[in-house]
């Protein structure tokens, strides 16, 4: 209770305002309505016959209405003086479900022909109890396949076919808490953290998150980064704000800790944990360990991470694992052939073929526009925060150091795509900094004692929903546009599965056109 006394007036007792979570926000109506519209749109979708523009062309208008309403709802919640943590959590989860849960609901089988190569490797482990390093590169990096085979035994699932199509949704949801830990440790405001999560989920069109080693490798890489930035990052603030009381002042404005190792009770144990997780990452994916070592090496070179021996120890683990397999990898994939060929390595696959259909050209341009938009916003965010010194330097190094890959490898003509993938978490954070200023504080409109509060839209508050809406609009053709040939019909999957189960061992003949 607050007591105020005015001259010549008796004491007046004013009741404390009700807690924010008890007040009805406009997003409390918009969010469930958007989910209902999305679910109705999914139910009405007929994806049995897709045209040249893939799934986006057959999704009903009610589906897009639900997605648009979600973007508006997230924008109104972010425009509040203090965005609700649990409400924003629900918005981020809802966006991931809408973007990555649609395909497994409308398709009977998992997308992508290459998905079934990874399923085949898992079933090989189930059949033989081991892998054969002379078959393919999957068998030389067995971490993911061994884990999937173990999970099948524990869960009593005969084949990954039963759950593989849900992998994208599961991996994207699993990345959210790890990314939040990272953004919480960086010098981002509350709004910037939530917007960065929304941008990351809405711009990850590379589709590396299917049932694959790359998906698990990305998640393990983010986990290592979370531990490093929260406890070994030299620009980490010496104190955290209490839960639910975050300020819109960036943590760069707080005193930097010269002894951030004290945040970990046992730094040696923490480094040992990082090395252990990195070892698992090393035999899970062939590229992720090196990109992670490059990014951490850049932070160490800028004196932002200690101990300084950490990236060297990580690189030693990765190289030590590669050496016994180098002859096989180099003979089959020409590991040394593309070193130094930057422009050739950076060329996307589409630039090396003849004319493409108009629909494919449009889909590729949407993917290009989405990538350029995120990276462009990241550059703008870095420029706007250029006076933040070490706080922004770490994000810039993490976002742009993966370009080193293009000086070394084409990675099966997907080098530029992998650079985008490894820079995306950090580019999304910088992009959020460009869209939401660190000093901008939107004041909520006061409506007396009513339970319903509308946010007061200050100057620039519309940038968030407009930018997020544009990103999501480009995501759909970039991510789903190729589904006319990415979708796998159930009869085709059943025929191949039946053949592999019943055919005798020996040569396999297949049609390639």
Short mmCIF file of C-alpha atoms in Angstrom, two decimals:
data_model
loop_
_atom_site.label_atom_id
_atom_site.label_comp_id
_atom_site.label_asym_id
_atom_site.label_seq_id
_atom_site.Cartn_x
_atom_site.Cartn_y
_atom_site.Cartn_z
CA UNK A 1 0.00 0.00 0.00
CA UNK A 2 1.22 3.54 -0.82
CA UNK A 3 0.18 6.46 1.41
CA UNK A 4 0.27 10.03 0.05
CA UNK A 5 -0.52 13.18 2.04
CA UNK A 6 -1.26 16.56 0.50
CA UNK A 7 -1.44 19.92 2.26
CA UNK A 8 -4.82 20.56 3.88
CA UNK A 9 -5.97 17.12 2.79
CA UNK A 10 -6.41 13.96 4.82
CA UNK A 11 -4.21 10.97 4.22
CA UNK A 12 -5.20 9.00 1.13
CA UNK A 13 -4.43 5.36 0.65
CA UNK A 14 -3.91 4.23 -2.93
CA UNK A 15 -3.95 0.57 -3.87
CA UNK A 16 -0.94 -0.94 -5.57
CA UNK A 17 -1.49 -1.60 -9.24
CA UNK A 18 -2.27 -5.18 -10.03
CA UNK A 19 0.68 -7.32 -11.16
CA UNK A 20 1.30 -7.20 -14.91
CA UNK A 21 0.53 -10.87 -15.40
CA UNK A 22 -3.01 -10.35 -14.07
CA UNK A 23 -3.79 -7.68 -16.65
CA UNK A 24 -5.20 -8.65 -20.00
CA UNK A 25 -2.86 -7.80 -22.85
CA UNK A 26 -4.01 -7.53 -26.42
CA UNK A 27 -1.61 -10.36 -27.22
CA UNK A 28 -3.63 -12.60 -24.90
CA UNK A 29 -6.37 -12.43 -27.53
CA UNK A 30 -4.24 -12.26 -30.66
CA UNK A 31 -1.98 -15.21 -29.87
CA UNK A 32 -4.64 -17.93 -29.40
CA UNK A 33 -6.58 -16.52 -32.36
CA UNK A 34 -3.49 -16.76 -34.56
CA UNK A 35 -2.90 -20.37 -33.50
CA UNK A 36 -6.52 -21.23 -34.23
CA UNK A 37 -6.33 -19.70 -37.72
CA UNK A 38 -3.05 -21.50 -38.40
CA UNK A 39 -4.49 -24.85 -37.29
CA UNK A 40 -7.55 -24.30 -39.47
CA UNK A 41 -5.31 -23.47 -42.42
CA UNK A 42 -3.22 -26.61 -41.89
CA UNK A 43 -6.36 -28.72 -41.80
CA UNK A 44 -7.61 -27.24 -45.08
CA UNK A 45 -4.29 -27.68 -46.89
CA UNK A 46 -4.23 -30.25 -49.69
CA UNK A 47 -0.57 -31.01 -50.39
CA UNK A 48 -1.02 -34.11 -52.52
CA UNK A 49 -0.26 -32.31 -55.78
CA UNK A 50 2.17 -29.40 -55.59
CA UNK A 51 2.93 -27.01 -58.41
CA UNK A 52 6.20 -25.30 -59.32
CA UNK A 53 5.95 -22.91 -56.36
CA UNK A 54 5.70 -25.69 -53.79
CA UNK A 55 3.72 -25.58 -50.57
CA UNK A 56 3.22 -21.78 -50.27
CA UNK A 57 0.94 -21.81 -53.33
CA UNK A 58 -1.51 -24.32 -51.81
CA UNK A 59 -1.69 -22.95 -48.27
CA UNK A 60 -5.10 -21.27 -47.72
CA UNK A 61 -5.46 -17.60 -46.92
CA UNK A 62 -6.58 -18.39 -43.38
CA UNK A 63 -3.14 -19.93 -42.75
CA UNK A 64 -1.38 -16.71 -43.69
CA UNK A 65 -3.91 -14.68 -41.69
CA UNK A 66 -2.93 -16.63 -38.58
CA UNK A 67 0.75 -16.06 -39.24
CA UNK A 68 0.22 -12.33 -39.82
CA UNK A 69 -1.79 -12.05 -36.61
CA UNK A 70 1.04 -13.72 -34.69
CA UNK A 71 3.54 -11.17 -36.04
CA UNK A 72 1.23 -8.31 -35.03
CA UNK A 73 0.73 -9.85 -31.60
CA UNK A 74 4.47 -10.19 -31.03
CA UNK A 75 4.98 -6.59 -32.16
CA UNK A 76 2.37 -5.23 -29.74
CA UNK A 77 3.86 -7.16 -26.84
CA UNK A 78 7.37 -5.94 -27.67
CA UNK A 79 6.04 -2.36 -27.78
CA UNK A 80 5.18 -2.47 -24.09
CA UNK A 81 7.27 -0.77 -21.45
CA UNK A 82 8.11 -4.18 -19.97
CA UNK A 83 7.40 -7.08 -22.33
CA UNK A 84 6.13 -10.09 -20.46
CA UNK A 85 8.71 -12.88 -20.39
CA UNK A 86 6.25 -15.75 -20.49
CA UNK A 87 4.10 -14.07 -23.15
CA UNK A 88 7.11 -13.52 -25.38
CA UNK A 89 8.18 -17.12 -24.77
CA UNK A 90 4.82 -18.29 -26.04
CA UNK A 91 5.11 -16.08 -29.13
CA UNK A 92 8.55 -17.43 -30.00
CA UNK A 93 7.43 -21.04 -29.52
CA UNK A 94 4.29 -20.37 -31.55
CA UNK A 95 6.32 -18.96 -34.44
CA UNK A 96 8.60 -22.01 -34.46
CA UNK A 97 5.60 -24.35 -34.40
CA UNK A 98 3.96 -22.50 -37.30
CA UNK A 99 7.12 -22.44 -39.43
CA UNK A 100 8.55 -25.88 -38.71
CA UNK A 101 5.48 -27.84 -37.63
CA UNK A 102 3.47 -27.25 -40.80
CA UNK A 103 5.35 -29.68 -43.06
CA UNK A 104 5.12 -32.76 -40.79
CA UNK A 105 1.39 -32.08 -40.39
CA UNK A 106 0.52 -31.74 -44.08
CA UNK A 107 2.94 -34.40 -45.42
CA UNK A 108 2.65 -38.07 -44.62
CA UNK A 109 6.42 -38.61 -44.93
CA UNK A 110 9.48 -36.53 -44.17
CA UNK A 111 10.73 -34.11 -46.81
CA UNK A 112 14.03 -34.34 -48.70
CA UNK A 113 15.40 -37.39 -50.49
CA UNK A 114 18.66 -37.03 -48.56
CA UNK A 115 16.77 -37.53 -45.30
CA UNK A 116 16.52 -41.21 -46.17
CA UNK A 117 20.30 -41.50 -46.50
CA UNK A 118 20.65 -40.63 -42.81
CA UNK A 119 17.84 -43.02 -41.93
CA UNK A 120 19.68 -45.70 -43.88
CA UNK A 121 22.86 -45.09 -41.87
CA UNK A 122 20.92 -45.45 -38.61
CA UNK A 123 19.36 -48.70 -39.80
CA UNK A 124 22.81 -49.93 -40.79
CA UNK A 125 23.91 -49.46 -37.18
CA UNK A 126 20.80 -51.29 -35.98
CA UNK A 127 21.47 -54.19 -38.37
CA UNK A 128 25.24 -54.56 -37.84
CA UNK A 129 25.93 -52.96 -34.48
CA UNK A 130 28.75 -50.88 -35.99
CA UNK A 131 29.69 -48.63 -38.89
CA UNK A 132 32.01 -49.24 -41.84
CA UNK A 133 34.43 -46.36 -42.46
CA UNK A 134 34.96 -47.45 -46.09
CA UNK A 135 31.32 -46.93 -47.18
CA UNK A 136 30.79 -43.15 -47.04
CA UNK A 137 31.53 -40.04 -45.01
CA UNK A 138 28.55 -40.66 -42.73
CA UNK A 139 30.23 -43.81 -41.47
CA UNK A 140 33.35 -41.81 -40.57
CA UNK A 141 31.48 -39.36 -38.33
CA UNK A 142 29.13 -41.75 -36.50
CA UNK A 143 28.05 -39.70 -33.46
CA UNK A 144 24.57 -38.77 -34.66
CA UNK A 145 23.81 -42.19 -36.10
CA UNK A 146 24.95 -44.02 -32.98
CA UNK A 147 22.79 -41.72 -30.84
CA UNK A 148 19.76 -42.24 -33.10
CA UNK A 149 20.26 -46.02 -33.08
CA UNK A 150 20.50 -45.97 -29.27
CA UNK A 151 17.35 -43.84 -29.04
CA UNK A 152 15.49 -46.30 -31.26
CA UNK A 153 16.45 -49.17 -28.96
CA UNK A 154 15.47 -47.31 -25.80
CA UNK A 155 12.19 -46.00 -27.23
CA UNK A 156 11.46 -49.35 -28.87
CA UNK A 157 11.08 -47.74 -32.30
CA UNK A 158 11.82 -50.02 -35.23
CA UNK A 159 12.90 -47.27 -37.64
CA UNK A 160 13.52 -43.50 -37.61
CA UNK A 161 10.82 -43.31 -40.28
CA UNK A 162 8.35 -43.17 -37.38
CA UNK A 163 9.60 -39.78 -36.11
CA UNK A 164 12.20 -38.34 -38.50
CA UNK A 165 9.79 -35.88 -40.14
CA UNK A 166 9.41 -34.05 -36.79
CA UNK A 167 13.15 -33.50 -36.41
CA UNK A 168 13.13 -29.92 -37.71
CA UNK A 169 10.53 -28.82 -35.20
CA UNK A 170 12.30 -30.59 -32.31
CA UNK A 171 15.74 -29.17 -33.13
CA UNK A 172 14.41 -25.63 -33.58
CA UNK A 173 12.54 -25.77 -30.27
CA UNK A 174 15.62 -27.20 -28.52
CA UNK A 175 17.73 -24.31 -29.81
CA UNK A 176 15.49 -21.64 -28.24
CA UNK A 177 16.54 -21.97 -24.56
CA UNK A 178 20.20 -22.25 -25.55
CA UNK A 179 19.98 -19.11 -27.67
CA UNK A 180 18.19 -17.29 -24.88
CA UNK A 181 21.04 -18.12 -22.50
CA UNK A 182 23.47 -16.72 -25.06
CA UNK A 183 21.52 -13.53 -25.73
CA UNK A 184 20.95 -13.04 -22.01
CA UNK A 185 24.71 -13.06 -21.44
CA UNK A 186 25.40 -10.59 -24.26
CA UNK A 187 24.85 -6.85 -24.11
CA UNK A 188 21.31 -6.95 -25.47
CA UNK A 189 18.21 -5.34 -24.04
CA UNK A 190 15.14 -7.37 -23.16
CA UNK A 191 13.42 -6.45 -26.44
CA UNK A 192 16.52 -7.15 -28.48
CA UNK A 193 16.84 -10.63 -26.99
CA UNK A 194 13.28 -11.62 -27.82
CA UNK A 195 13.42 -10.05 -31.27
CA UNK A 196 16.70 -11.87 -31.99
CA UNK A 197 15.00 -15.19 -31.19
CA UNK A 198 12.12 -14.35 -33.53
CA UNK A 199 14.49 -13.29 -36.31
CA UNK A 200 16.62 -16.41 -35.95
CA UNK A 201 13.60 -18.72 -36.18
CA UNK A 202 12.14 -16.78 -39.10
CA UNK A 203 15.29 -16.64 -41.20
CA UNK A 204 16.80 -20.14 -40.83
CA UNK A 205 15.81 -21.27 -44.32
CA UNK A 206 18.91 -23.42 -44.97
CA UNK A 207 17.04 -26.54 -43.74
CA UNK A 208 20.08 -28.01 -42.01
CA UNK A 209 17.83 -28.94 -39.11
CA UNK A 210 16.34 -32.07 -40.62
CA UNK A 211 17.17 -35.51 -39.17
CA UNK A 212 20.92 -35.13 -39.75
CA UNK A 213 24.34 -34.75 -38.11
CA UNK A 214 24.35 -31.05 -39.02
CA UNK A 215 21.24 -30.44 -36.91
CA UNK A 216 22.76 -32.06 -33.84
CA UNK A 217 26.09 -30.36 -34.57
CA UNK A 218 24.43 -26.94 -34.64
CA UNK A 219 22.75 -27.60 -31.30
CA UNK A 220 26.00 -28.81 -29.69
CA UNK A 221 27.86 -25.78 -31.09
CA UNK A 222 25.30 -23.43 -29.57
CA UNK A 223 25.61 -25.26 -26.25
CA UNK A 224 29.37 -24.77 -26.21
CA UNK A 225 28.93 -21.11 -27.11
CA UNK A 226 26.40 -20.68 -24.30
CA UNK A 227 28.86 -22.03 -21.72
CA UNK A 228 31.71 -19.95 -23.13
CA UNK A 229 29.86 -16.66 -23.34
CA UNK A 230 28.15 -16.95 -19.98
CA UNK A 231 31.24 -17.88 -17.98
CA UNK A 232 34.41 -17.33 -20.02
CA UNK A 233 33.46 -14.15 -21.88
CA UNK A 234 35.49 -11.21 -20.57
CA UNK A 235 32.78 -8.63 -21.37
CA UNK A 236 30.18 -10.47 -19.28
CA UNK A 237 28.77 -8.11 -16.62
CA UNK A 238 29.75 -8.71 -13.03
CA UNK A 239 26.15 -9.01 -11.95
CA UNK A 240 22.84 -10.07 -13.45
CA UNK A 241 19.56 -8.33 -12.88
CA UNK A 242 16.94 -10.16 -10.94
CA UNK A 243 14.53 -12.29 -12.94
CA UNK A 244 11.63 -10.27 -14.20
CA UNK A 245 13.36 -6.92 -13.49
CA UNK A 246 15.53 -6.50 -16.52
CA UNK A 247 16.26 -2.97 -17.56
CA UNK A 248 16.31 -1.64 -21.08
CA UNK A 249 19.83 -0.40 -20.43
CA UNK A 250 22.26 -2.62 -22.25
CA UNK A 251 24.75 -4.58 -20.27
CA UNK A 252 27.49 -2.78 -22.14
CA UNK A 253 26.61 0.23 -19.99
CA UNK A 254 27.44 -1.73 -16.85
CA UNK A 255 31.03 -2.26 -15.63
CA UNK A 256 32.74 -5.09 -17.44
CA UNK A 257 34.14 -7.87 -15.34
CA UNK A 258 37.87 -8.36 -15.60
CA UNK A 259 37.53 -11.61 -13.71
CA UNK A 260 34.56 -13.28 -15.40
CA UNK A 261 35.98 -16.69 -14.58
CA UNK A 262 34.60 -16.14 -11.10
CA UNK A 263 31.11 -16.63 -12.54
CA UNK A 264 31.99 -20.30 -12.73
CA UNK A 265 32.58 -21.94 -9.39
CA UNK A 266 35.13 -24.26 -10.93
CA UNK A 267 36.68 -22.91 -14.16
CA UNK A 268 38.70 -26.09 -14.69
CA UNK A 269 35.55 -28.19 -14.50
CA UNK A 270 33.81 -25.83 -16.94
CA UNK A 271 36.64 -26.07 -19.48
CA UNK A 272 36.65 -29.85 -19.11
CA UNK A 273 32.92 -29.90 -19.84
CA UNK A 274 33.42 -27.76 -22.93
CA UNK A 275 36.18 -30.08 -24.17
CA UNK A 276 33.99 -33.12 -23.56
CA UNK A 277 31.02 -31.69 -25.46
CA UNK A 278 33.37 -30.58 -28.23
CA UNK A 279 34.75 -34.10 -28.51
CA UNK A 280 31.21 -35.39 -29.03
CA UNK A 281 30.70 -32.65 -31.63
CA UNK A 282 33.93 -33.67 -33.39
CA UNK A 283 32.77 -37.19 -34.23
CA UNK A 284 29.21 -36.00 -34.93
CA UNK A 285 29.75 -33.53 -37.78
CA UNK A 286 32.69 -32.93 -40.07
CA UNK A 287 32.45 -29.12 -40.38
CA UNK A 288 30.92 -27.70 -37.19
CA UNK A 289 34.01 -28.28 -34.96
CA UNK A 290 36.25 -26.23 -37.23
CA UNK A 291 33.81 -23.34 -37.54
CA UNK A 292 33.39 -23.27 -33.78
CA UNK A 293 37.17 -23.27 -33.25
CA UNK A 294 37.49 -20.37 -35.73
CA UNK A 295 34.82 -18.32 -33.94
CA UNK A 296 36.29 -18.93 -30.50
CA UNK A 297 39.74 -18.24 -31.87
CA UNK A 298 38.53 -14.85 -33.11
CA UNK A 299 37.20 -14.04 -29.62
CA UNK A 300 40.49 -15.09 -28.02
CA UNK A 301 42.47 -12.96 -30.51
CA UNK A 302 40.33 -9.97 -29.48
CA UNK A 303 40.98 -10.81 -25.80
CA UNK A 304 37.30 -11.44 -25.17
CA UNK A 305 37.59 -15.06 -24.01
CA UNK A 306 39.88 -16.77 -21.53
CA UNK A 307 41.67 -19.11 -21.16
CA UNK A 308 43.49 -18.37 -24.39
CA UNK A 309 44.53 -21.97 -24.91
CA UNK A 310 40.92 -23.10 -25.32
CA UNK A 311 40.57 -22.75 -29.15
CA UNK A 312 43.95 -24.41 -29.65
CA UNK A 313 42.85 -27.38 -27.56
CA UNK A 314 39.61 -27.58 -29.56
CA UNK A 315 41.45 -27.44 -32.88
CA UNK A 316 43.83 -30.17 -31.71
CA UNK A 317 40.88 -32.46 -30.94
CA UNK A 318 39.30 -31.83 -34.36
CA UNK A 319 42.55 -32.29 -36.32
CA UNK A 320 43.47 -35.35 -34.29
CA UNK A 321 40.16 -36.96 -35.23
CA UNK A 322 40.53 -36.00 -38.90
CA UNK A 323 44.07 -37.31 -39.49
CA UNK A 324 43.23 -41.04 -39.59
CA UNK A 325 40.38 -40.25 -42.00
CA UNK A 326 42.15 -37.65 -44.11
CA UNK A 327 43.14 -40.01 -46.93
CA UNK A 328 39.57 -41.22 -47.42
CA UNK A 329 38.04 -37.73 -47.25
CA UNK A 330 40.61 -36.16 -49.56
CA UNK A 331 40.40 -38.94 -52.16
CA UNK A 332 36.59 -38.90 -52.28
CA UNK A 333 35.83 -35.20 -51.77
CA UNK A 334 38.99 -33.35 -52.85
CA UNK A 335 39.58 -31.69 -49.51
CA UNK A 336 42.69 -29.84 -50.71
CA UNK A 337 41.50 -28.93 -54.19
CA UNK A 338 39.53 -25.80 -53.30
CA UNK A 339 41.94 -24.17 -50.83
CA UNK A 340 42.41 -20.50 -51.71
CA UNK A 341 39.65 -20.43 -54.36
CA UNK A 342 37.49 -17.88 -52.53
CA UNK A 343 35.19 -16.77 -55.36
CA UNK A 344 34.69 -20.30 -56.64
CA UNK A 345 33.92 -21.54 -53.15
CA UNK A 346 31.48 -18.66 -52.56
CA UNK A 347 29.42 -19.27 -55.71
CA UNK A 348 26.01 -20.82 -54.92
CA UNK A 349 25.11 -24.03 -56.79
CA UNK A 350 22.49 -22.21 -58.90
CA UNK A 351 25.19 -20.11 -60.53
CA UNK A 352 26.80 -23.22 -62.07
CA UNK A 353 23.86 -24.53 -64.07
CA UNK A 354 22.08 -23.38 -67.18
CA UNK A 355 18.76 -21.58 -67.35
CA UNK A 356 16.28 -22.29 -64.59
CA UNK A 357 12.48 -22.13 -64.60
CA UNK A 358 10.87 -18.86 -63.64
CA UNK A 359 9.47 -20.38 -60.47
CA UNK A 360 12.89 -21.63 -59.38
CA UNK A 361 14.41 -18.25 -60.13
CA UNK A 362 11.83 -16.54 -57.92
CA UNK A 363 12.40 -19.02 -55.09
CA UNK A 364 16.15 -18.48 -55.22
CA UNK A 365 15.76 -14.70 -55.26
CA UNK A 366 13.55 -14.88 -52.15
CA UNK A 367 16.24 -16.91 -50.39
CA UNK A 368 18.86 -14.38 -51.48
CA UNK A 369 16.71 -11.46 -50.32
CA UNK A 370 16.15 -13.10 -46.94
CA UNK A 371 19.87 -13.72 -46.43
CA UNK A 372 20.85 -10.23 -47.56
CA UNK A 373 18.19 -8.66 -45.34
CA UNK A 374 19.47 -10.37 -42.19
CA UNK A 375 23.14 -9.70 -42.96
CA UNK A 376 22.35 -6.13 -44.02
CA UNK A 377 20.49 -5.46 -40.78
CA UNK A 378 23.41 -7.02 -38.92
CA UNK A 379 25.80 -4.54 -40.53
CA UNK A 380 23.47 -1.67 -39.66
CA UNK A 381 23.22 -2.92 -36.08
CA UNK A 382 26.99 -3.14 -35.80
CA UNK A 383 27.34 0.41 -37.11
CA UNK A 384 24.71 1.80 -34.73
CA UNK A 385 26.47 0.13 -31.79
CA UNK A 386 29.97 1.00 -32.95
CA UNK A 387 30.57 3.06 -29.81
CA UNK A 388 29.87 0.05 -27.58
CA UNK A 389 33.45 -1.14 -28.05
CA UNK A 390 34.13 -4.68 -26.90
CA UNK A 391 30.42 -5.39 -26.44
CA UNK A 392 29.68 -5.16 -30.14
CA UNK A 393 33.10 -6.42 -31.23
CA UNK A 394 32.33 -9.92 -29.97
CA UNK A 395 29.07 -10.10 -31.94
CA UNK A 396 30.76 -8.81 -35.10
CA UNK A 397 33.53 -11.41 -34.85
CA UNK A 398 31.06 -14.23 -34.27
CA UNK A 399 28.81 -13.10 -37.12
CA UNK A 400 31.46 -12.62 -39.80
CA UNK A 401 34.37 -14.91 -38.89
CA UNK A 402 32.71 -17.94 -40.62
CA UNK A 403 33.65 -16.29 -43.94
CA UNK A 404 37.04 -17.94 -43.40
CA UNK A 405 35.44 -21.17 -44.65
CA UNK A 406 35.20 -19.75 -48.17
CA UNK A 407 38.99 -19.41 -48.34
CA UNK A 408 39.37 -23.12 -47.60
CA UNK A 409 36.41 -25.18 -48.80
CA UNK A 410 33.44 -25.15 -51.17
CA UNK A 411 31.82 -27.85 -49.00
CA UNK A 412 30.03 -29.54 -51.86
CA UNK A 413 29.09 -26.19 -53.43
CA UNK A 414 27.28 -25.25 -50.20
CA UNK A 415 30.04 -23.20 -48.60
CA UNK A 416 28.12 -19.91 -48.77
CA UNK A 417 25.08 -21.57 -47.21
CA UNK A 418 27.14 -22.90 -44.29
CA UNK A 419 28.66 -19.46 -43.71
CA UNK A 420 25.14 -18.04 -43.43
CA UNK A 421 24.13 -20.83 -41.07
CA UNK A 422 27.03 -20.37 -38.66
CA UNK A 423 26.71 -16.59 -38.64
CA UNK A 424 22.91 -16.52 -38.24
CA UNK A 425 22.61 -16.59 -34.40
CA UNK A 426 24.92 -13.61 -34.10
CA UNK A 427 23.64 -11.77 -37.18
CA UNK A 428 20.12 -12.06 -35.73
CA UNK A 429 21.34 -10.40 -32.52
CA UNK A 430 22.92 -7.53 -34.45
CA UNK A 431 19.81 -7.22 -36.63
CA UNK A 432 17.69 -6.92 -33.49
CA UNK A 433 20.02 -4.13 -32.34
CA UNK A 434 19.32 -2.30 -35.58
CA UNK A 435 15.55 -2.58 -35.21
CA UNK A 436 15.28 -1.87 -31.46
CA UNK A 437 17.46 0.88 -30.05
CA UNK A 438 19.02 0.35 -26.65
CA UNK A 439 17.64 3.65 -25.34
CA UNK A 440 14.15 3.29 -26.73
CA UNK A 441 11.68 2.82 -23.90
CA UNK A 442 8.07 2.48 -24.96
CA UNK A 443 5.78 3.74 -22.26
CA UNK A 444 2.57 1.85 -21.77
CA UNK A 445 -0.57 3.92 -21.98
CA UNK A 446 -2.32 4.36 -18.69
CA UNK A 447 -5.95 3.45 -18.66
CA UNK A 448 -6.86 3.99 -15.04
CA UNK A 449 -8.06 0.88 -13.29
CA UNK A 450 -9.08 -1.08 -16.37
CA UNK A 451 -7.74 -4.59 -16.82
CA UNK A 452 -6.97 -4.03 -20.50
CA UNK A 453 -3.94 -1.97 -21.52
CA UNK A 454 -3.02 -0.88 -25.02
CA UNK A 455 0.66 -0.19 -25.66
CA UNK A 456 1.55 3.33 -26.69
CA UNK A 457 3.30 3.05 -30.07
CA UNK A 458 6.31 5.33 -29.86
CA UNK A 459 8.31 6.46 -32.86
CA UNK A 460 9.93 3.44 -34.55
CA UNK A 461 7.79 0.87 -32.75
CA UNK A 462 6.29 -0.32 -36.05
CA UNK A 463 9.71 -1.34 -37.35
CA UNK A 464 9.64 -4.59 -35.39
CA UNK A 465 6.43 -6.16 -36.80
CA UNK A 466 7.11 -4.83 -40.29
CA UNK A 467 10.65 -6.22 -40.41
CA UNK A 468 9.62 -9.53 -38.84
CA UNK A 469 6.70 -9.79 -41.25
CA UNK A 470 8.99 -9.26 -44.23
CA UNK A 471 11.45 -11.89 -42.95
CA UNK A 472 8.68 -14.47 -42.45
CA UNK A 473 7.15 -13.66 -45.85
CA UNK A 474 10.50 -14.39 -47.55
CA UNK A 475 11.00 -17.51 -45.44
CA UNK A 476 8.06 -19.39 -46.95
CA UNK A 477 9.19 -19.48 -50.60
CA UNK A 478 12.82 -19.95 -49.54
CA UNK A 479 12.01 -22.85 -47.21
CA UNK A 480 8.95 -24.47 -48.82
CA UNK A 481 9.22 -23.33 -52.45
CA UNK A 482 11.08 -26.45 -53.62
CA UNK A 483 8.62 -28.88 -52.06
CA UNK A 484 7.34 -30.00 -55.46
CA UNK A 485 10.43 -32.25 -55.53
CA UNK A 486 11.44 -32.18 -51.84
CA UNK A 487 8.19 -33.86 -50.80
CA UNK A 488 8.46 -37.65 -50.65
CA UNK A 489 5.21 -39.50 -51.55
CA UNK A 490 4.28 -42.27 -49.14
CA UNK A 491 4.06 -44.98 -51.85
CA UNK A 492 7.61 -44.18 -52.98
CA UNK A 493 8.96 -44.38 -49.43
CA UNK A 494 7.08 -47.65 -48.86
CA UNK A 495 8.42 -49.18 -52.09
CA UNK A 496 12.05 -48.30 -51.31
CA UNK A 497 11.72 -49.48 -47.71
CA UNK A 498 10.18 -52.76 -48.80
CA UNK A 499 12.97 -53.32 -51.33
CA UNK A 500 15.71 -52.68 -48.77
CA UNK A 501 14.08 -55.04 -46.29
CA UNK A 502 13.53 -57.95 -48.68
CA UNK A 503 16.11 -57.73 -51.47
CA UNK A 504 19.21 -59.96 -51.17
CA UNK A 505 22.58 -58.33 -50.60
CA UNK A 506 24.46 -57.35 -53.74
CA UNK A 507 24.62 -54.65 -56.41
CA UNK A 508 21.82 -52.07 -56.41
CA UNK A 509 20.46 -50.62 -59.65
CA UNK A 510 18.59 -47.34 -59.56
CA UNK A 511 17.16 -44.79 -62.00
CA UNK A 512 19.02 -41.49 -61.80
CA UNK A 513 16.88 -39.26 -64.05
#
